[in-house]
Coordinates of C-alpha atoms and ligand atoms in Angstrom, one line a residue:
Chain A
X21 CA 46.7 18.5 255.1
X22 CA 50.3 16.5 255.1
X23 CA 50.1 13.8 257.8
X24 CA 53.2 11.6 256.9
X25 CA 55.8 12.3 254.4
X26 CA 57.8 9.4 253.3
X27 CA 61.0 7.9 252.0
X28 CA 60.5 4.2 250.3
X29 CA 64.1 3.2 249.6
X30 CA 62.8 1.3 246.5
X31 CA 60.3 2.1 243.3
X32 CA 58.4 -1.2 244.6
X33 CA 58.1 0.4 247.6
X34 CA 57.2 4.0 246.1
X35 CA 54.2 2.3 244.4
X36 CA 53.3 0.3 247.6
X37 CA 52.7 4.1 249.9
X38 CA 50.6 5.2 246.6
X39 CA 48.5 2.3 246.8
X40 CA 48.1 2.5 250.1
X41 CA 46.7 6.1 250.1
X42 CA 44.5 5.3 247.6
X43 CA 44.9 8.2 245.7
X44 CA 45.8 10.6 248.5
X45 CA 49.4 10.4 248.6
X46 CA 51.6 12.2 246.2
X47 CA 55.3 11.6 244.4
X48 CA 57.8 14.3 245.9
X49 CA 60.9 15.2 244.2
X50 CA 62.9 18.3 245.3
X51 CA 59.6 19.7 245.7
X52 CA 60.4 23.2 244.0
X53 CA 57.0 23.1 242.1
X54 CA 55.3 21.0 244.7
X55 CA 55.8 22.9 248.0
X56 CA 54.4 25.9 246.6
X57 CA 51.6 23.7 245.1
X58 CA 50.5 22.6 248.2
X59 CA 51.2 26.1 250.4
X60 CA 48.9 27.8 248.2
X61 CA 46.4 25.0 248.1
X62 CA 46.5 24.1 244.3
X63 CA 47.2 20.6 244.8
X64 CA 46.4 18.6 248.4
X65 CA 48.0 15.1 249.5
X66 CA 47.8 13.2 253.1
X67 CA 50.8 11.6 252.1
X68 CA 54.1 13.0 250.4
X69 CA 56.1 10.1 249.4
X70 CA 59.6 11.0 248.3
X71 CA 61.9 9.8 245.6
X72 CA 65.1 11.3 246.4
X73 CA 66.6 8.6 248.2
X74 CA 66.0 5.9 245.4
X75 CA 69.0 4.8 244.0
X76 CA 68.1 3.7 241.4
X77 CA 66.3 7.5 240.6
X78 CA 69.5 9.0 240.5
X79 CA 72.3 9.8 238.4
X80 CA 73.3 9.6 234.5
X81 CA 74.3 6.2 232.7
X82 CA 75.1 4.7 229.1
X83 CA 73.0 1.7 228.3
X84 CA 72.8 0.1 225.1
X85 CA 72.3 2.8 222.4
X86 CA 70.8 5.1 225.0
X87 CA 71.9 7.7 227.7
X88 CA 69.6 7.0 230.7
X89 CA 68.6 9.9 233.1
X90 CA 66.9 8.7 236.3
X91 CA 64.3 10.9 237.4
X92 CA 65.3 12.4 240.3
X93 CA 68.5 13.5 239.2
X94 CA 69.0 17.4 239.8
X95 CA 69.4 20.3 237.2
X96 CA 72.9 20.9 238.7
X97 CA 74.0 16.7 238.4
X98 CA 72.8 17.1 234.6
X99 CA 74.1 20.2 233.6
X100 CA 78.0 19.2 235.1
X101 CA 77.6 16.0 233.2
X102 CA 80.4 15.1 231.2
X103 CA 78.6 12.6 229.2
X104 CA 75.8 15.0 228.5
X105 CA 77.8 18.0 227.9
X106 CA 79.6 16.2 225.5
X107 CA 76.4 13.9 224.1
X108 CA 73.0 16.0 224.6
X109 CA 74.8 19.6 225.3
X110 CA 71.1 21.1 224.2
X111 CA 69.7 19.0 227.8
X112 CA 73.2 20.5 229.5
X113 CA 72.6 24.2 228.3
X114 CA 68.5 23.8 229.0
X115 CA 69.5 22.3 233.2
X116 CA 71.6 25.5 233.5
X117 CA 69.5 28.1 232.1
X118 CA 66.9 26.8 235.4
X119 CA 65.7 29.3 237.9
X120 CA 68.9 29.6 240.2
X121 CA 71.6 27.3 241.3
X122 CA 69.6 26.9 245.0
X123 CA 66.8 25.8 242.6
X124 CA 68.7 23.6 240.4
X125 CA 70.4 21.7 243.8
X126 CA 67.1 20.8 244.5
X127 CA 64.6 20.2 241.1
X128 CA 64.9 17.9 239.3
X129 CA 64.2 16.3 235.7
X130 CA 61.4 14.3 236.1
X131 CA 59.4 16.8 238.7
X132 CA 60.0 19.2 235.2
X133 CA 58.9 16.9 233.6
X134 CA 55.6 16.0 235.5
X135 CA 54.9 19.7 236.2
X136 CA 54.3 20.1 232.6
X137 CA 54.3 23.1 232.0
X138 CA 55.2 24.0 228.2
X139 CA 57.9 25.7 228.6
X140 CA 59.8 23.9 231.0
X141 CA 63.4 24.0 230.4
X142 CA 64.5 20.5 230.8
X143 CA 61.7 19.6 228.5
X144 CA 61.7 21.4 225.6
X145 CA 65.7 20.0 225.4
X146 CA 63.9 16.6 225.6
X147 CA 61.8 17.3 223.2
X148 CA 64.5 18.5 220.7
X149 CA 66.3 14.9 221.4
X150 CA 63.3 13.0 220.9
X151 CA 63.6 11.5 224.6
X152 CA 61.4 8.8 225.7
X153 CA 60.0 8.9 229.3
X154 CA 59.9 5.5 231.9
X155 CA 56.6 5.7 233.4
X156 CA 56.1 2.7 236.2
X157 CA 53.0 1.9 237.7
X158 CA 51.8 -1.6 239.4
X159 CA 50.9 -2.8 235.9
X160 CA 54.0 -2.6 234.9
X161 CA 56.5 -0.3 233.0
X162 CA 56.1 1.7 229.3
X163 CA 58.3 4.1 227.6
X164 CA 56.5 7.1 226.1
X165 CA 57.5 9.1 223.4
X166 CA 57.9 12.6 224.5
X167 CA 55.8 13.5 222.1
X168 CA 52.9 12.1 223.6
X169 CA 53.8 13.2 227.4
X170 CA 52.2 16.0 227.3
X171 CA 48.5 16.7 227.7
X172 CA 47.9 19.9 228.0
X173 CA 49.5 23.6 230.3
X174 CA 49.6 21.6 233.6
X175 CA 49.1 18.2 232.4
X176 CA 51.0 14.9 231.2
X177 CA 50.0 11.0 230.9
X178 CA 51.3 10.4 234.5
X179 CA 49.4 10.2 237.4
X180 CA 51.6 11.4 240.8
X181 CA 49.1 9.4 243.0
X182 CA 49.5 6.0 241.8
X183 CA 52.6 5.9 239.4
X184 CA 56.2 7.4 238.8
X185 CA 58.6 8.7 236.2
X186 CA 61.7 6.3 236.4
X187 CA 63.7 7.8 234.0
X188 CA 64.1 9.3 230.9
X189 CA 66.2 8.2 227.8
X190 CA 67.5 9.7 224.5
X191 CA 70.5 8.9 221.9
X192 CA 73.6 10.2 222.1
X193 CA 74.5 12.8 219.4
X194 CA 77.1 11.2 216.7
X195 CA 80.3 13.7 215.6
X196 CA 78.2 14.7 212.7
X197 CA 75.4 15.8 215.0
X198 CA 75.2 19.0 216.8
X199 CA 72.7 20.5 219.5
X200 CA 71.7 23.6 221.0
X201 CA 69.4 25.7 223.5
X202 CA 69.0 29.6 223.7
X203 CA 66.3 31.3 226.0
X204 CA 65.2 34.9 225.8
X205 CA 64.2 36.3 229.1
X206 CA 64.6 39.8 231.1
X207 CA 67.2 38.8 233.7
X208 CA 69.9 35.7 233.0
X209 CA 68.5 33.7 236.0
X210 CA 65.2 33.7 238.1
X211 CA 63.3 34.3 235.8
X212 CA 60.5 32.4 233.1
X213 CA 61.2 32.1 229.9
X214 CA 59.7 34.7 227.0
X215 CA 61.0 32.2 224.6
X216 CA 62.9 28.7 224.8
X217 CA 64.3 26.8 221.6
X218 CA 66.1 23.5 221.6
X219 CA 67.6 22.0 218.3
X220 CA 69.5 19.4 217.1
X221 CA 70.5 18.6 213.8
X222 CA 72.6 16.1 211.7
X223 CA 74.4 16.4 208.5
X224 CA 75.8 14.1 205.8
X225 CA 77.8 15.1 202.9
X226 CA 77.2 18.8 203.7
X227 CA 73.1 18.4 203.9
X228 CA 71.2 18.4 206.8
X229 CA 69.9 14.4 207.4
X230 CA 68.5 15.3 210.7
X231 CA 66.5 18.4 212.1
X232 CA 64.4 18.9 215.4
X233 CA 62.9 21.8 216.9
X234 CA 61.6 22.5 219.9
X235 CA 59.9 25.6 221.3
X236 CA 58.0 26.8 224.5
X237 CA 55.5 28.6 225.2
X238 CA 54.4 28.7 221.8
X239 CA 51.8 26.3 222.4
X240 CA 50.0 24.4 225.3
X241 CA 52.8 21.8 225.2
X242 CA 56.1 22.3 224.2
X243 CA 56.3 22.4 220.2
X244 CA 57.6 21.2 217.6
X245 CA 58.2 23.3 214.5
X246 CA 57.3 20.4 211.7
X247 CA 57.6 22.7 209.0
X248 CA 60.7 24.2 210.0
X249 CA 62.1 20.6 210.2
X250 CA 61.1 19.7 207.0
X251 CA 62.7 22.7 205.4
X252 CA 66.0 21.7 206.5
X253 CA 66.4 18.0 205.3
X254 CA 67.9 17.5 202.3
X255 CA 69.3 20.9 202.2
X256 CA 72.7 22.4 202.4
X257 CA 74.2 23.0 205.6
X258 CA 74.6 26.6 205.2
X259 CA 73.6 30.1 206.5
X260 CA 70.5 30.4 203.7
X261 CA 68.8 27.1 204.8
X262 CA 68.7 28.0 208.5
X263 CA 67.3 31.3 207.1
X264 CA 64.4 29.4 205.4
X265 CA 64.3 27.3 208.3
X266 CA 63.9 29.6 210.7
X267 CA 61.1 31.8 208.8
X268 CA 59.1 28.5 208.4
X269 CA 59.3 28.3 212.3
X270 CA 58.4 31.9 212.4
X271 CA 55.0 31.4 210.0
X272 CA 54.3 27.9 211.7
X273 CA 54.6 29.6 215.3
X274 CA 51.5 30.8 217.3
X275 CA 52.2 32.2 220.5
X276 CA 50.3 34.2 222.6
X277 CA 50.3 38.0 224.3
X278 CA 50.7 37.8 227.6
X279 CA 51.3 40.5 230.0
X280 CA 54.5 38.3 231.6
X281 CA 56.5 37.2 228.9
X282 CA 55.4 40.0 226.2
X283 CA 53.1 40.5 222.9
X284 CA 52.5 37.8 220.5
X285 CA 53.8 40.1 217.9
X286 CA 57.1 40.0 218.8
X287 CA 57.3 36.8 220.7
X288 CA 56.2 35.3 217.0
X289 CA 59.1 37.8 215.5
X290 CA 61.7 36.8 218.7
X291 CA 60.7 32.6 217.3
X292 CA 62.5 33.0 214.3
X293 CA 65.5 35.3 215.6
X294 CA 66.0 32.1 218.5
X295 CA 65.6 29.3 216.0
X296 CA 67.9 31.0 213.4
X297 CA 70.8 31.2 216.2
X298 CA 70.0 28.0 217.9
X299 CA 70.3 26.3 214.1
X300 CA 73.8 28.4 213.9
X301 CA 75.3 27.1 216.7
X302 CA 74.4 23.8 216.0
X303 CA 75.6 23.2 212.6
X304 CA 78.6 25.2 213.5
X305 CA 77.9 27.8 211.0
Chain B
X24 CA 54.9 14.2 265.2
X25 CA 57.8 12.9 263.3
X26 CA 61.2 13.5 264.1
X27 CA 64.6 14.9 262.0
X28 CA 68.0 14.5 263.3
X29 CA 70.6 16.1 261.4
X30 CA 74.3 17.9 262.2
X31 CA 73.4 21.5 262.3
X32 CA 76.7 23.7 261.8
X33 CA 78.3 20.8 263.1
X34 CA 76.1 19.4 266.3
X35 CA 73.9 16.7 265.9
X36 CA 70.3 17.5 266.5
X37 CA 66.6 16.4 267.1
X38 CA 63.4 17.9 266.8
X39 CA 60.0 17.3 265.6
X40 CA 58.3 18.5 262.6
X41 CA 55.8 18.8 261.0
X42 CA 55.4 16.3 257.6
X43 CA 54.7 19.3 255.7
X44 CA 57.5 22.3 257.6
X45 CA 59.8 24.2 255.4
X46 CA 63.1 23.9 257.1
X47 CA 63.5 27.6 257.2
X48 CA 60.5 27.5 259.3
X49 CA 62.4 24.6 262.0
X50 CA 65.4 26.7 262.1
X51 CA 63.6 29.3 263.1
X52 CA 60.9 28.7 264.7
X53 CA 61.6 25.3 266.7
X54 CA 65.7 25.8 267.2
X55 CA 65.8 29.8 267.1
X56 CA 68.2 30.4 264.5
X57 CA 66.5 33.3 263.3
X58 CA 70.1 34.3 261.3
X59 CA 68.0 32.3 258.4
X60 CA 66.0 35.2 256.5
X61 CA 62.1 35.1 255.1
X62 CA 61.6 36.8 251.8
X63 CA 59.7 36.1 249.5
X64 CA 59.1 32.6 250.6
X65 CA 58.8 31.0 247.1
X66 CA 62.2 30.1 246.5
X67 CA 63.2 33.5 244.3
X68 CA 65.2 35.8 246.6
X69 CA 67.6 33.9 247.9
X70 CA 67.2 35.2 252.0
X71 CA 66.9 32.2 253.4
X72 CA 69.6 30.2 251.5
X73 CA 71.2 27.5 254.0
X74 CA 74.1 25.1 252.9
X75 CA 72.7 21.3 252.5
X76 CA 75.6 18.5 252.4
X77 CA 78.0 21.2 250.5
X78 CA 74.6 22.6 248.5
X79 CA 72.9 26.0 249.0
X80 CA 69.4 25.6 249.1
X81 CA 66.3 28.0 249.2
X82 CA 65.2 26.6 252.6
X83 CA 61.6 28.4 252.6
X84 CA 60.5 25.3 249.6
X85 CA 62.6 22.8 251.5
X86 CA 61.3 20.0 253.5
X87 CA 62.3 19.9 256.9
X88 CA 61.8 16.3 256.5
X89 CA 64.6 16.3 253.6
X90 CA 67.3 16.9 256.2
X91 CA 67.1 13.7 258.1
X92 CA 71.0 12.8 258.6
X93 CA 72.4 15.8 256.6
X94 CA 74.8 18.5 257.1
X95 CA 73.3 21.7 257.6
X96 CA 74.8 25.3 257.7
X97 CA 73.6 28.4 258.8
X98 CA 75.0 31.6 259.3
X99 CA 75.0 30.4 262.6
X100 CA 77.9 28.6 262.4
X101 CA 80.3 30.7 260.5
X102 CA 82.0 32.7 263.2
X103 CA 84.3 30.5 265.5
X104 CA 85.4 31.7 268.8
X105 CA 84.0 35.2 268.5
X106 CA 85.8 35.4 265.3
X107 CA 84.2 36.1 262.4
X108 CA 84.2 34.1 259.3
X109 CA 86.6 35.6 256.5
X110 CA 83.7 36.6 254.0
X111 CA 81.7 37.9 256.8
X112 CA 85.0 40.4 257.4
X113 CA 84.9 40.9 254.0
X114 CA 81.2 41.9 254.1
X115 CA 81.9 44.7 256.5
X116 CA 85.0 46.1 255.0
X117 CA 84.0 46.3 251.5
X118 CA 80.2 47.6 252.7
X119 CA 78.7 44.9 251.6
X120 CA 75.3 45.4 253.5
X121 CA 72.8 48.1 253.9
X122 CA 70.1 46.9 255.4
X123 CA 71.3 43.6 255.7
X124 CA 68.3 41.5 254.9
X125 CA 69.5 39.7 252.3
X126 CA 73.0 39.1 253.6
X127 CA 72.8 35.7 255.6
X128 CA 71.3 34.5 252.1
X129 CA 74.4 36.1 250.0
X130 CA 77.2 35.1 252.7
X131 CA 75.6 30.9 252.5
X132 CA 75.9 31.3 248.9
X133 CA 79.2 32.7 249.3
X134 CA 80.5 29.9 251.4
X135 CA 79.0 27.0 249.0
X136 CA 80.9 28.2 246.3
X137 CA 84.3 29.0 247.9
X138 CA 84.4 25.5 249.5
X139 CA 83.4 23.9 246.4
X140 CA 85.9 26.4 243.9
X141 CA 88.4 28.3 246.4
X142 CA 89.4 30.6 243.5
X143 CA 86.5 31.7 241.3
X144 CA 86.0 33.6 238.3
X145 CA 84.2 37.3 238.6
X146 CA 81.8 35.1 236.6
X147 CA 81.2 32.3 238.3
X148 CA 80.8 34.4 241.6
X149 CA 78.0 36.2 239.6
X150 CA 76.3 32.6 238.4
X151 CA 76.8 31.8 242.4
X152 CA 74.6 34.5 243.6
X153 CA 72.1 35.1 240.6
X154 CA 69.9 33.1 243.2
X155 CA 70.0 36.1 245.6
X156 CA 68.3 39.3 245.4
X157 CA 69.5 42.4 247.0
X158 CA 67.4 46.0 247.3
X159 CA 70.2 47.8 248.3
X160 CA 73.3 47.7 247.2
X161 CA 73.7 47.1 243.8
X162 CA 75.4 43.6 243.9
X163 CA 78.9 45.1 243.0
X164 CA 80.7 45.6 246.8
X165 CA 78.7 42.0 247.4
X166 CA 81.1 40.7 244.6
X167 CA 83.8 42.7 245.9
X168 CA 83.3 41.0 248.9
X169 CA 83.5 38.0 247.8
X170 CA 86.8 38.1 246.0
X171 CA 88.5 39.5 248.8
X172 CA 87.2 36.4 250.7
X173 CA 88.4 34.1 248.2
X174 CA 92.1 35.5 248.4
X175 CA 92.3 35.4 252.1
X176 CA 91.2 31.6 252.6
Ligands
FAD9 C1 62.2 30.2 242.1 C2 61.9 29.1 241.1 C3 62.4 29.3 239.8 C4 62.1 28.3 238.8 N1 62.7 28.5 237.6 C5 62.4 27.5 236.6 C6 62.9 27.7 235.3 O1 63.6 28.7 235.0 N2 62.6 26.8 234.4 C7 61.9 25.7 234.7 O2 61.6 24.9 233.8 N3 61.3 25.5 235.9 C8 61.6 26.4 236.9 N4 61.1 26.2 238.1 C9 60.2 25.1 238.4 C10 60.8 23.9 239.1 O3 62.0 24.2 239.8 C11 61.1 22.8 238.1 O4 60.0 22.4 237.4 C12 61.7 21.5 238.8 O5 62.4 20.7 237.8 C13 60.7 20.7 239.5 O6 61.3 19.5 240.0 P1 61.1 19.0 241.5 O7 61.9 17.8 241.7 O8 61.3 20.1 242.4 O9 59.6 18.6 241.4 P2 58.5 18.5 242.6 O10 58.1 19.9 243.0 O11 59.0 17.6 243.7 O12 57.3 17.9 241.8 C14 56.6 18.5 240.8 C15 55.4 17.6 240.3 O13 55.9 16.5 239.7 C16 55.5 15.3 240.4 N5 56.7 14.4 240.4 C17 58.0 14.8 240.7 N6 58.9 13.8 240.4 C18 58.1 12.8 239.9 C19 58.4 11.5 239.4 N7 59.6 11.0 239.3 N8 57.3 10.7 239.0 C20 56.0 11.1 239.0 N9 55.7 12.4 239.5 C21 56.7 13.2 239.9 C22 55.1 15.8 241.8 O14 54.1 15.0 242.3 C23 54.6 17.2 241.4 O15 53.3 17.1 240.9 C24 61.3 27.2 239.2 C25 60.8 27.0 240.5 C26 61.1 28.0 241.4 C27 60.6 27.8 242.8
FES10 S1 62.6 33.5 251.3 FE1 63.3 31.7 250.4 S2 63.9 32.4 248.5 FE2 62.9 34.1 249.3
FES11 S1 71.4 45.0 251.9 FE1 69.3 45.4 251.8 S2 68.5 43.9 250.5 FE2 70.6 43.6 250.4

């Protein structure tokens, strides 16, 4: 049962209602996971304390090397980016592809992020760009490899009760980089993915210098095809190497049958199909 | 009981809520606006779409709580003076309803976009309302509709 909902106007403050609560007090973003959470009893709080109104959470800045995303910027405020249409379009293309535009008003990338499911939009373009995630508690502050966000279907390294996501950081892509997302589902919006992929590769001298790829569901978290990655370096950037590429993905793959999203036979055949025209588009093949 | 003060379709006003209300829930229950549509009430049908500070929303996942000092709109507020608003004409004359259920949701969306983009694409008029289901008429006379908005405002 909710019996105050909150709006700190600072992450000092954030931390201070969580402590407060003891545990029983939760982070609220747009709350498009966590309102349906708590209606249906899934997840329980006394306190909601909400992030939205944290400067310092929102928008989309260069710093240093690094693009910074604050955690409670929206789907929509990403996918208009300039900067990241331009920088990370793989994160741009992934924010759009997002339930609805009423949902992507509201969500945002760190409650993606938290919800951790594994194939989350927002994250598997993350993953791709090898982002790193600001996690702040009263201890102190860490950046943590996306690799190592996730925990399992459901879980991540962050605890709602007693810590935030600040933000989340990633390089921008050079002019010899490339990027991009593709999502097979039954309708174009409202709908979970059967398949998400997020690339991004580099290239020198006509060979591929830099691969990642990431898929969802494929896995409890969202995955990266290692084998697939390794195919590609130090090969030519050309239409046979994303073959390879792509039929390493396929072999390296394990999805599962599931009476939503479809069989694992031809979700595992639909894996190398997506990874072969993500890599395309990329490269600019 | 905490209270929210916000400008609903243009008015300031106050009420008390609940920590935990949806606002679709305040606007109709506790201020009778009952224009505002329940679905599905999980944020994928699009009935109960309101427009937040120039944004449509899914109100039935939205905290009342949120609203504190925003603009809202309902459909409410579209018709001035017994007039109605141009895409609610345009509704009617290019039989844009059947039953009508999901219409408030579809005419909301409508409105965010044409303020935002007076002069949309077939396409982005489709991306505008993917967030709203309709049972009943097959989404092409909605579209219709909304085109023949767009060139009368
Ligand atoms: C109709 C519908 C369609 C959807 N479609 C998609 C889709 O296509 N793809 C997709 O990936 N998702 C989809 N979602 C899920 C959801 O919209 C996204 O996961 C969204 O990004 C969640 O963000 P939020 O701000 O609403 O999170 P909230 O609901 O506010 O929070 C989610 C969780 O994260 C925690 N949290 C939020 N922010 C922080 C933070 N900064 N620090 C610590 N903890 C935090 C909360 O405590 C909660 O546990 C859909 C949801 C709905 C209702
Ligand atoms: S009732 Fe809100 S989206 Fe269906
Ligand atoms: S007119 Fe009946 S649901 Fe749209």
């Amino acid at each position: 049962m909710v019996e105050e909902y909150l709006f700190p106007s600072s992450v000092g403050e954030a931390l201070d209602c969580l402590e407060k609560y003891g545990g029983e007090a939760r982070i609220i973003a747009g709350g498009t996971d966590l309102v349906l959470q708590l209606k249906r009893g899934g997840v329980e709080a006394r306190a909601l304390v909400d992030i939205t109104r944290i400067p310092e959470l929102r928008g989309i800045r260069e710093e240093g090397d690094y693009i910074v995303v604050g955690a409670a910027t929206t789907h929509t405020e990403v996918a208009e980016s300039p900067l990241i249409q331009a920088k990370a379009k793989v994160l741009a293309m992934a924010c759009k592809s997002i339930g609805s535009l009423q949902i992507r008003n509201v969500g945002t990338i760190g409650g993606n992020l938290v919800n951790a499911m594994p194939a989350a939009d927002s994250a598997i373009a993350l993953t791709a760009l090898d982002a790193e995630v600001e996690v702040v508690s009263k201890e102190g502050s860490r950046w943590v490899p996306i690799s190592r966000f996730h925990q399992g279907v459901g879980r991540c390294c962050v605890d709602a009760t007693r810590e935030l996501v600040r933000a989340v950081r990633f390089k921008p892509l050079c002019d010899n980089e490339g990027s991009a997302f593709k999502r097979l589902a039954r309708r174009k919006a409202l709908i979970l993915p059967i398949l998400n992929v997020g690339v991004v590769v580099g290239w020198e001298d006509g060979h591929f210098t830099r691969a990642a790829i990431a898929i969802g569901p494929v896995a409890p978290v969202p995955f990266r095809a290692k084998k697939a990655e390794d195919v590609l370096i130090g090969a030519p950037v050309s239409r046979e190497s994303v073959e390879k590429a792509a039929w390493a993905a396929f072999e390296e793959a394990r999805p599962r049958s599931s009476l939503l999203r479809g069989s694992a036979e031809y979700r595992k055949e639909m894996v190398q199909v997506l990874v072969r025209r993500a890599l395309m588009e990329a490269a600019g093949i | 009981m905490p209270q929210v003060s916000f400008i609903l379709n243009g008015e300031w006003v106050s009420v008390e809520v609940e920590p935990c209300e949806t606002l679709a829930e305040v606007l109709r229950n506790k201020l009778g606006l009952t224009g505002t549509k329940i679905g599905c009430e999980e944020g994928e049908c699009g009935a109960c779409t309101v427009i937040v500070d120039g944004k449509a929303v899914t109100s039935c996942i939205y905290p009342a709580m949120k609203v504190e000092g925003a603009r809202v709109e309902t459909i409410e507020g579209l018709s001035k003076g017994g007039q109605l608003h141009p895409i609610q004409q345009a509704f009617i004359e290019h039989f844009a309803a059947q039953c009508g259920y999901c219409t408030p949701g579809f005419i909301m969306s409508a409105k965010a976009l044409l303020d935002k983009n007076p002069h949309p694409s077939e396409e982005e008029i489709k991306e505008a309302i993917a967030g709203n289901l309709c049972r009943c008429t097959g989404y092409y006379q909605i579209i219709e509709a909304i085109k023949a908005a767009a060139e009368k405002l």
